[in-house]
mmCIF file of C-alpha atoms in Angstrom:
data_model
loop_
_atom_site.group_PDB
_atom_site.id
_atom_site.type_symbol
_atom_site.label_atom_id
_atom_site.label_comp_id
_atom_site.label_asym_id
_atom_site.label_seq_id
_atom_site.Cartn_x
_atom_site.Cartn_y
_atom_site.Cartn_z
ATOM 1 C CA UNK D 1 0.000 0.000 0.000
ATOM 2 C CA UNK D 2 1.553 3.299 -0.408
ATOM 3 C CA UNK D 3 2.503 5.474 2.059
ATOM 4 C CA UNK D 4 0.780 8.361 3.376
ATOM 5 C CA UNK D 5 2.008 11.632 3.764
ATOM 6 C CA UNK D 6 0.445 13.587 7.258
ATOM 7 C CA UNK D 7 -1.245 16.183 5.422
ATOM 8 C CA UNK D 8 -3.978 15.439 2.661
ATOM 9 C CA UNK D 9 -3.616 16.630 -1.426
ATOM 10 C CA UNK D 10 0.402 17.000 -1.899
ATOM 11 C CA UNK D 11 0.895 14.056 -4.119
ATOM 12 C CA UNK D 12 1.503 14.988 -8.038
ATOM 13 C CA UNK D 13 2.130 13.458 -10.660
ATOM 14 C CA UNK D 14 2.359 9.383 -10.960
ATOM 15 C CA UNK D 15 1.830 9.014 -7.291
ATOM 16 C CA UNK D 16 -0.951 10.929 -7.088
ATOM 17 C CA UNK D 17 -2.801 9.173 -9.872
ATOM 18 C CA UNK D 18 -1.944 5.812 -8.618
ATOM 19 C CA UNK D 19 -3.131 6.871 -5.257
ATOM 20 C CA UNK D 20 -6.961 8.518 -6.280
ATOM 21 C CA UNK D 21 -7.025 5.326 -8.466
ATOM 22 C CA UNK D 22 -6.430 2.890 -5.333
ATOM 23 C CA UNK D 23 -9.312 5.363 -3.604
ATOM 24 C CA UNK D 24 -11.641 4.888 -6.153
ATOM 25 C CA UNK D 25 -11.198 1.085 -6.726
ATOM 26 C CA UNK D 26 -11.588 0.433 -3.150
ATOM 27 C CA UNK D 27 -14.669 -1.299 -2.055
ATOM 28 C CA UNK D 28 -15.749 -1.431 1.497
ATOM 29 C CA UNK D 29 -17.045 -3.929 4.235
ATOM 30 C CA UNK D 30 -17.639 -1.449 6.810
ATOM 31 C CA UNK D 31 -20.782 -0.086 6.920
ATOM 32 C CA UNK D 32 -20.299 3.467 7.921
ATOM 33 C CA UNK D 33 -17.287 4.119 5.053
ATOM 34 C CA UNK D 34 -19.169 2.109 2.288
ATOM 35 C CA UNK D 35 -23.041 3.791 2.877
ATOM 36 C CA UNK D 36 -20.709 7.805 3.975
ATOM 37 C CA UNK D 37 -18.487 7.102 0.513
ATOM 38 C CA UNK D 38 -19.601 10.812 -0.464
ATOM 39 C CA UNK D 39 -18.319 12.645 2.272
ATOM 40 C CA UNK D 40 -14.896 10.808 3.083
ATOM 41 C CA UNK D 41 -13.102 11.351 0.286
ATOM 42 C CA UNK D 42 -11.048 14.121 2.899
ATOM 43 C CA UNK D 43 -9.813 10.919 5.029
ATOM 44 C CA UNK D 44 -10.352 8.253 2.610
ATOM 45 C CA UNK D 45 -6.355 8.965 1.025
ATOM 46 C CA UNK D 46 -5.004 8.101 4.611
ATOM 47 C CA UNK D 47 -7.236 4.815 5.741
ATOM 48 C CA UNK D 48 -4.660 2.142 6.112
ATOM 49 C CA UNK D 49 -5.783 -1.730 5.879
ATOM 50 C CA UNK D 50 -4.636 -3.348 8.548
ATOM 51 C CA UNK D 51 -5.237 -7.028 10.255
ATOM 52 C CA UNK D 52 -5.901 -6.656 13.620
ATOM 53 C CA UNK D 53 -4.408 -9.647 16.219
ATOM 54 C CA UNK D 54 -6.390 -11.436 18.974
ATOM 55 C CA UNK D 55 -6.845 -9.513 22.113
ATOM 56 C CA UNK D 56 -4.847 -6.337 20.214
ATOM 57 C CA UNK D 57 -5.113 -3.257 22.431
ATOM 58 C CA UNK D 58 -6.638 -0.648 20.229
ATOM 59 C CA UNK D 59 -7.241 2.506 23.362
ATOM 60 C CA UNK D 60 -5.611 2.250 26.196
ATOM 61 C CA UNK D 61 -7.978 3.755 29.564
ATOM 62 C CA UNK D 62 -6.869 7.521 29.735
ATOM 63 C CA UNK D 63 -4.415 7.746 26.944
ATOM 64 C CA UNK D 64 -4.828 10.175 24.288
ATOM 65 C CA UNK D 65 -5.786 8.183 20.927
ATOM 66 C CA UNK D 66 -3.316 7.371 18.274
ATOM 67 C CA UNK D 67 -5.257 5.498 15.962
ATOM 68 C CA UNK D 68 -9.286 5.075 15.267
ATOM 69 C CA UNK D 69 -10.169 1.595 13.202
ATOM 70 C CA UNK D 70 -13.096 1.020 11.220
ATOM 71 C CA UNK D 71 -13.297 -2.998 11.240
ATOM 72 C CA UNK D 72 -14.471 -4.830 8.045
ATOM 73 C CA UNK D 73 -13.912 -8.273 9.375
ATOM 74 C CA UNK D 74 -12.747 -8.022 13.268
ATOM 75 C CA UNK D 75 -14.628 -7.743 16.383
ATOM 76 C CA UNK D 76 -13.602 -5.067 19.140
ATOM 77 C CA UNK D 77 -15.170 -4.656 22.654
ATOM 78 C CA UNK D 78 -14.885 -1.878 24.937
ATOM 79 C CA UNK D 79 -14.622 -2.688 28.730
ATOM 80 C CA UNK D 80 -14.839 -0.970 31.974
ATOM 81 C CA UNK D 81 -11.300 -1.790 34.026
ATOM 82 C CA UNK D 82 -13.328 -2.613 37.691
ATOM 83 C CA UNK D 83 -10.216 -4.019 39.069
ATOM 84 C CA UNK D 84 -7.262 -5.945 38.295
ATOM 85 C CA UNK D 85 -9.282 -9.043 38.012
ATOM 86 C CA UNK D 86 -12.196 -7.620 36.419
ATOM 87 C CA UNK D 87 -13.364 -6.268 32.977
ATOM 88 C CA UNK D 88 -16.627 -5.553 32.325
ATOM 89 C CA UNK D 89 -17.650 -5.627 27.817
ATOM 90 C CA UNK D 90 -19.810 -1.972 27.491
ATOM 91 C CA UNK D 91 -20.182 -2.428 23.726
ATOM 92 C CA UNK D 92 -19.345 -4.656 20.504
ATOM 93 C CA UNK D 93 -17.635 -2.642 17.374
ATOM 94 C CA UNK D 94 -18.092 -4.728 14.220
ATOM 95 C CA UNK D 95 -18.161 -3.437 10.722
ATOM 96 C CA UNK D 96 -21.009 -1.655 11.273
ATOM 97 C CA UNK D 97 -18.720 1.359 12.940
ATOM 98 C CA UNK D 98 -15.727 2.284 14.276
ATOM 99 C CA UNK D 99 -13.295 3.141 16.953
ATOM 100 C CA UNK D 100 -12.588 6.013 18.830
ATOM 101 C CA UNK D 101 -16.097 8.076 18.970
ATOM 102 C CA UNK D 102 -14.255 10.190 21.814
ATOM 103 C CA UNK D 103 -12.471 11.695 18.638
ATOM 104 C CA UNK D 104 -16.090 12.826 17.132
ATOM 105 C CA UNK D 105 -17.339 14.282 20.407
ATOM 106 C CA UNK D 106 -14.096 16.722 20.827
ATOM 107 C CA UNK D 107 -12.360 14.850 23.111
ATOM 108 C CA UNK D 108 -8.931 13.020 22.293
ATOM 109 C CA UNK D 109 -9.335 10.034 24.934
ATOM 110 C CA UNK D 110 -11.550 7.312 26.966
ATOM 111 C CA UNK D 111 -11.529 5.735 29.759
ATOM 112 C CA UNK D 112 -12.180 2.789 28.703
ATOM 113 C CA UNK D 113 -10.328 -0.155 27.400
ATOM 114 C CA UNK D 114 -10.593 -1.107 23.777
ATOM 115 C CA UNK D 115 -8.940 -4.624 22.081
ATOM 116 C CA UNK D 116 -9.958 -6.477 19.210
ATOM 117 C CA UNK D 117 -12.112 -9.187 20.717
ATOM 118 C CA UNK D 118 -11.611 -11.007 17.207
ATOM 119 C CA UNK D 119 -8.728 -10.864 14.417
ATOM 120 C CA UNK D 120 -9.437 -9.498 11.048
ATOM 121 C CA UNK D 121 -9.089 -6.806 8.864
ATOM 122 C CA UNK D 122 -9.949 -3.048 9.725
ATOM 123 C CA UNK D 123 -9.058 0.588 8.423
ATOM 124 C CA UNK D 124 -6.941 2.482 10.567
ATOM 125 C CA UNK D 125 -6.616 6.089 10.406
ATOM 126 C CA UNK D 126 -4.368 8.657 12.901
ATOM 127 C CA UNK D 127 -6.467 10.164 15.588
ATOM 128 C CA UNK D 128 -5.341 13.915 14.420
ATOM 129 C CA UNK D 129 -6.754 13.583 10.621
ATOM 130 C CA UNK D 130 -9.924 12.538 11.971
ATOM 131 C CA UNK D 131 -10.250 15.152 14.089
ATOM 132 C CA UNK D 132 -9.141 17.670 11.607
ATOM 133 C CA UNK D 133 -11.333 16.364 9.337
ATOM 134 C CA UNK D 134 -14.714 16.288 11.715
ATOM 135 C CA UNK D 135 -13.210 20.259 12.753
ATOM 136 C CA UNK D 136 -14.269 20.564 8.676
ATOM 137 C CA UNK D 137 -15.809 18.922 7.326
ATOM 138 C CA UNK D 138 -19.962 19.059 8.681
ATOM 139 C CA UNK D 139 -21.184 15.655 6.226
ATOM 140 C CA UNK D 140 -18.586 13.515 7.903
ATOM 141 C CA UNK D 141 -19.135 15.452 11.401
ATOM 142 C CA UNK D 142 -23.317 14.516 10.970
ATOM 143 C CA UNK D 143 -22.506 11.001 9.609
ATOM 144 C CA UNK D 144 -20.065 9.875 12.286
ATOM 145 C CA UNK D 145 -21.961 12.002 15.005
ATOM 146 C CA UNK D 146 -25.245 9.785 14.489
ATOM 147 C CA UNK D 147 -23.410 6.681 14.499
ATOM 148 C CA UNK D 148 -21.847 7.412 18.070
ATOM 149 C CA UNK D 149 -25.738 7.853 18.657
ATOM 150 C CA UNK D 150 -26.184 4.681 17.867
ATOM 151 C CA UNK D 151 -23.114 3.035 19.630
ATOM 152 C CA UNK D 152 -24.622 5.219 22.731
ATOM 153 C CA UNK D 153 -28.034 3.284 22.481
ATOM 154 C CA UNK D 154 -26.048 -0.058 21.871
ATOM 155 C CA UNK D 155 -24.339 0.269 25.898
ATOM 156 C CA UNK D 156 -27.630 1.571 27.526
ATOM 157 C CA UNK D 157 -29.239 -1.192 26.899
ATOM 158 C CA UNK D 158 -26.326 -3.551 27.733
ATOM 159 C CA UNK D 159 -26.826 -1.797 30.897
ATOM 160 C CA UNK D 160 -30.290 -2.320 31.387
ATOM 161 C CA UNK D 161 -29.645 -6.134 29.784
ATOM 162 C CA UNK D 162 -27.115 -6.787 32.398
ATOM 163 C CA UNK D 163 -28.914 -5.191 35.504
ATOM 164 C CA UNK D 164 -32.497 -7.290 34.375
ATOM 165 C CA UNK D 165 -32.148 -9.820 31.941
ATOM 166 C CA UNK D 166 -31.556 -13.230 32.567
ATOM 167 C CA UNK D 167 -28.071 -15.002 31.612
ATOM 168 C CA UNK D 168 -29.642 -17.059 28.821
ATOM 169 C CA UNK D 169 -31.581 -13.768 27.604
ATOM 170 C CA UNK D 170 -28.088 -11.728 27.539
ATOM 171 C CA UNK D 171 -26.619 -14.668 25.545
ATOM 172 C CA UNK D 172 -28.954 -14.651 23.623
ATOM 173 C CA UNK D 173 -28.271 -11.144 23.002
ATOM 174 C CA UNK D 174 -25.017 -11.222 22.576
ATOM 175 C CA UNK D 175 -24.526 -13.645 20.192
ATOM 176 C CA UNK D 176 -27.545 -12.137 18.042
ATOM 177 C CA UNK D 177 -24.863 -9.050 18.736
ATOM 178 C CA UNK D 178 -21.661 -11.173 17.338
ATOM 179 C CA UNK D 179 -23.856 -12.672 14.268
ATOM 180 C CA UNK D 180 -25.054 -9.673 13.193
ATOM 181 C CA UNK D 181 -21.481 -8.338 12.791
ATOM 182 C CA UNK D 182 -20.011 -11.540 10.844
ATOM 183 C CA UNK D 183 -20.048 -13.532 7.881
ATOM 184 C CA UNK D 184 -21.273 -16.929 8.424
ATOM 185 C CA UNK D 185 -23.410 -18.988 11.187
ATOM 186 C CA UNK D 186 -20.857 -20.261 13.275
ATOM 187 C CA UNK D 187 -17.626 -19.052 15.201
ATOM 188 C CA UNK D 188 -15.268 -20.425 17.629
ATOM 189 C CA UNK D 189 -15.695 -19.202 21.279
ATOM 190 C CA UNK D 190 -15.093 -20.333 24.608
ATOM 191 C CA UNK D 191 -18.143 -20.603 27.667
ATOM 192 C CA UNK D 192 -15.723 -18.419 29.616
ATOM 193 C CA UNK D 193 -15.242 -15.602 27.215
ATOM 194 C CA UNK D 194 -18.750 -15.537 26.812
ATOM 195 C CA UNK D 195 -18.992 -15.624 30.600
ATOM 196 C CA UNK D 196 -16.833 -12.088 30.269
ATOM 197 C CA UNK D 197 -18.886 -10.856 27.739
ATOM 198 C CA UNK D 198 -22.265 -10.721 29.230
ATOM 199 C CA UNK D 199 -20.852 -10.499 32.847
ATOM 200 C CA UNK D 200 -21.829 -13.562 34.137
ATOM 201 C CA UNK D 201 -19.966 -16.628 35.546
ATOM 202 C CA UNK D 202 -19.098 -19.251 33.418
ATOM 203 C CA UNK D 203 -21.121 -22.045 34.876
ATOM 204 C CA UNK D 204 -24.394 -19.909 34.274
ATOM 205 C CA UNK D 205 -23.278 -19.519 30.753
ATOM 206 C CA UNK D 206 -23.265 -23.804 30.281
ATOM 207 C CA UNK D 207 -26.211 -23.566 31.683
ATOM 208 C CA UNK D 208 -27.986 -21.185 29.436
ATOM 209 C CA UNK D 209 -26.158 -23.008 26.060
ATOM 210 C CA UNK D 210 -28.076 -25.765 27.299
ATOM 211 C CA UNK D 211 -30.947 -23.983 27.171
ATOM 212 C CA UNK D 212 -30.391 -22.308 23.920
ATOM 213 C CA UNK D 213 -29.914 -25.765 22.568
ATOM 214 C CA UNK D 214 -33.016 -27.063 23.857
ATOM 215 C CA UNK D 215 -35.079 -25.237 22.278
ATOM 216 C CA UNK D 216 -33.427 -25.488 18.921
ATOM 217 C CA UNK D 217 -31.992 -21.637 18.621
ATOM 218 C CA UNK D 218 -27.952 -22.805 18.497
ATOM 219 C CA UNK D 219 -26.260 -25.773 18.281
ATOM 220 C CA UNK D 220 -22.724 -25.714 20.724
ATOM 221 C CA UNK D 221 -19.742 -28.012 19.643
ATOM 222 C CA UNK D 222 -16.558 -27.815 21.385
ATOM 223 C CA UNK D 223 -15.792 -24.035 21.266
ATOM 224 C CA UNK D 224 -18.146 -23.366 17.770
ATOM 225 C CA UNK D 225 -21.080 -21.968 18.265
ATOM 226 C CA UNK D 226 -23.809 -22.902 15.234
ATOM 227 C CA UNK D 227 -26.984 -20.493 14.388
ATOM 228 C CA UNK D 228 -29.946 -23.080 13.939
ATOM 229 C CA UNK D 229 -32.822 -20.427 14.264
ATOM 230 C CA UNK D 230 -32.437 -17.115 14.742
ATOM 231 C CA UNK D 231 -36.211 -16.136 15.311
ATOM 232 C CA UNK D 232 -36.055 -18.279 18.396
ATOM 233 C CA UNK D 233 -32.512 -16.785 19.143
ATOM 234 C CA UNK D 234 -34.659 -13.394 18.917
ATOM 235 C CA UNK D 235 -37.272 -14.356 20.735
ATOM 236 C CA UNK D 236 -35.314 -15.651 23.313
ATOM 237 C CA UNK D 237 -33.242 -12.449 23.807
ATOM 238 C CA UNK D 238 -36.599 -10.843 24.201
ATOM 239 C CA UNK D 239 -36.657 -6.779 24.315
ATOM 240 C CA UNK D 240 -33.198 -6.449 25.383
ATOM 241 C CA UNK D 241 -32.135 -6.978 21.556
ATOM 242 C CA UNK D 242 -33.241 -4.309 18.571
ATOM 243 C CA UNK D 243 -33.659 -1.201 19.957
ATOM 244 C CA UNK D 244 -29.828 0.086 19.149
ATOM 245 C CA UNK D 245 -30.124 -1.818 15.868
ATOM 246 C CA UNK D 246 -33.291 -0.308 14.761
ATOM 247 C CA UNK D 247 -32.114 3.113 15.510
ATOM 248 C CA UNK D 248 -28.509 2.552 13.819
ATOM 249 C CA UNK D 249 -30.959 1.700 10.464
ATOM 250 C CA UNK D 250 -32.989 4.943 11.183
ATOM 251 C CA UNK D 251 -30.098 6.916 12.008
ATOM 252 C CA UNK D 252 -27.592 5.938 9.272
ATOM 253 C CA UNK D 253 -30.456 4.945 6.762
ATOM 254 C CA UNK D 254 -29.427 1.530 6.271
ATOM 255 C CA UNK D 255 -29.499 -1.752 8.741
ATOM 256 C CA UNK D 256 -26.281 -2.793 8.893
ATOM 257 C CA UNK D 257 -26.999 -6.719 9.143
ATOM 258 C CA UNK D 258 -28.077 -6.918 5.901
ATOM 259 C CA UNK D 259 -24.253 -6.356 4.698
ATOM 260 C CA UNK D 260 -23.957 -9.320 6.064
ATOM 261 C CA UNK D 261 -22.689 -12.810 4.212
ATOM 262 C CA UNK D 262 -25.239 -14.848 6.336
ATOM 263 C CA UNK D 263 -24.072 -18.513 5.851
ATOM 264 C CA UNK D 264 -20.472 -19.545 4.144
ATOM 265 C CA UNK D 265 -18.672 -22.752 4.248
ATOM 266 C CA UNK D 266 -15.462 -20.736 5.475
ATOM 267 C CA UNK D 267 -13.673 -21.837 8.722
ATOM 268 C CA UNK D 268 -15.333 -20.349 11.592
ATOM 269 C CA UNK D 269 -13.743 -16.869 12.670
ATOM 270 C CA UNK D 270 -12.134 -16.986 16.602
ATOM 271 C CA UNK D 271 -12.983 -15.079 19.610
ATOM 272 C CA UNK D 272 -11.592 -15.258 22.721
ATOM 273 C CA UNK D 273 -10.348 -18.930 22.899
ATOM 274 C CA UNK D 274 -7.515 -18.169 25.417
ATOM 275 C CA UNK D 275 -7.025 -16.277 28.389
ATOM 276 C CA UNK D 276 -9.944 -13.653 28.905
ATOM 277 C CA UNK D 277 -9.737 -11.104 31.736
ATOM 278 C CA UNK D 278 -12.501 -12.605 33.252
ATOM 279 C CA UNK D 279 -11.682 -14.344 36.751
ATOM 280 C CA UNK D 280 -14.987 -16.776 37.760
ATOM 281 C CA UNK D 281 -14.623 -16.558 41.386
ATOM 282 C CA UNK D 282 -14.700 -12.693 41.421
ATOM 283 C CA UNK D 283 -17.754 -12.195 39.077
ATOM 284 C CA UNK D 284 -20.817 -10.766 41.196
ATOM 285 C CA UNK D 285 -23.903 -13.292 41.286
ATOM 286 C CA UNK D 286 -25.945 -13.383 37.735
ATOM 287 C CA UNK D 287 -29.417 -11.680 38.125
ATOM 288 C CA UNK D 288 -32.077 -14.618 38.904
#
């Protein structure tokens, strides 16, 4: 890929032609650059495709931002630090968004923690450009400002889901949640990183597969997790799933599951099938 010079529209000659060719022939998985391609074109010469690792830190707590990343194929999740045992998942970043909203609202940092709960590709663009570019550009500042709308919706009700909702309910949630932001029926996930994930401990999570399972929604292998039926999966995760994604298709005009490969025969992306920061005997009890 060629390299990118700090300040936009100083490329002549060849270079510049090879680069606004690259631009133009690019063609997007995320949802927010492929559905905003008319008003990026003043960040689109400096996104850089990048494959993000396992458990990558993308924001550290209370460090200014270097980077923002718009995923195409990876998963990140943004967790409250509690302690040094504890991490709490606040929201799920697929290709439906991107990183580093603080950046939109004015500010240059979060406190929370940001990693890429799942490897795969993403667009990564400096912190400063965006927030030059948002400073000027009002189409982008609207379009990324009502996505962060949505993202805001998205952790209020994982709030409400966690404080009320049953474990098998929040699973159900969150892996209508993962789905939605993958190709395919099926990846590979441990019962404890789910456990993390919807802040529960990791026996309640067995319990609630079983559940799932029982009434035909998912099928669980070892570490693969199978969509059978995702009205039941729906049904199951009651009212604590489609609020945030039926304002994200109001807000940004388009529902971003349906730029979504649904079923493949393509090995089964991976979550967290290592160490999570999730310790068992330190979780608070599961709502009843």
């Amino acid at each position: 890929m060629l390299e990118l010079e700090a300040k936009p529209y100083f490329h002549v000659g060849t270079e510049r032609r090879q680069l606004e060719r690259a631009v133009v022939e690019r063609e997007y998985r995320n949802v927010l650059l492929k559905t905003g391609r008319d008003c990026i074109s003043c960040i689109e010469p400096h996104l850089e495709r990048v494959e993000l690792k396992k458990l990558q830190m993308l924001a550290h707590p209370g460090e200014p931002l270097a980077h923002v990343y718009f995923p195409e194929e990876s998963l990140a999740s943004v967790a409250s630090h509690i302690d040094e045992k504890r991490d709490v998942e606040l929201g799920l970043i697929g290709r439906e968004g991107m990183t580093g909203e603080a950046i939109v609202l004015g500010d240059d940092r979060s406190p929370f923690a940001i990693r890429a709960q799942m490897a795969g590709l993403a667009w990564r663009l400096d912190a400063p450009l965006l927030k030059a570019a948002v400073e000027e550009n009002s189409q982008l500042r609207s379009l990324l400002l009502r996505y962060v709308r949505a993202q805001q919706l998205q952790v209020a009700s994982t709030a409400a889901s966690n404080v009320r909702g049953r474990t098998y309910e929040r699973l159900a949630r969150w892996l209508l949640m993962g789905f939605d932001r993958i190709d395919g029926d099926c990846f590979r996930c441990t019962h404890d990183a789910l456990a993390y994930m919807v802040a529960s401990r990791r026996p309640s999570v067995t319990d609630a597969f079983h559940l799932l399972e029982e009434k035909g929604a998912i099928r669980s292998l070892r570490n693969v997790v199978v969509i059978r039926d995702l009205e039941k999966l729906q049904d199951i995760a009651g009212s604590s799933y489609g609020l945030a994604e039926r304002e994200y298709a109001r807000l940004l005009g388009t529902d971003f599951r349906d730029h979504n490969k649904r079923y493949t025969n393509e090995v089964p992306p991976e979550l967290f099938t290592e160490d999570v920061p999730h310790d068992e005997g330190e979780q608070p009890p599961a709502p009843a």
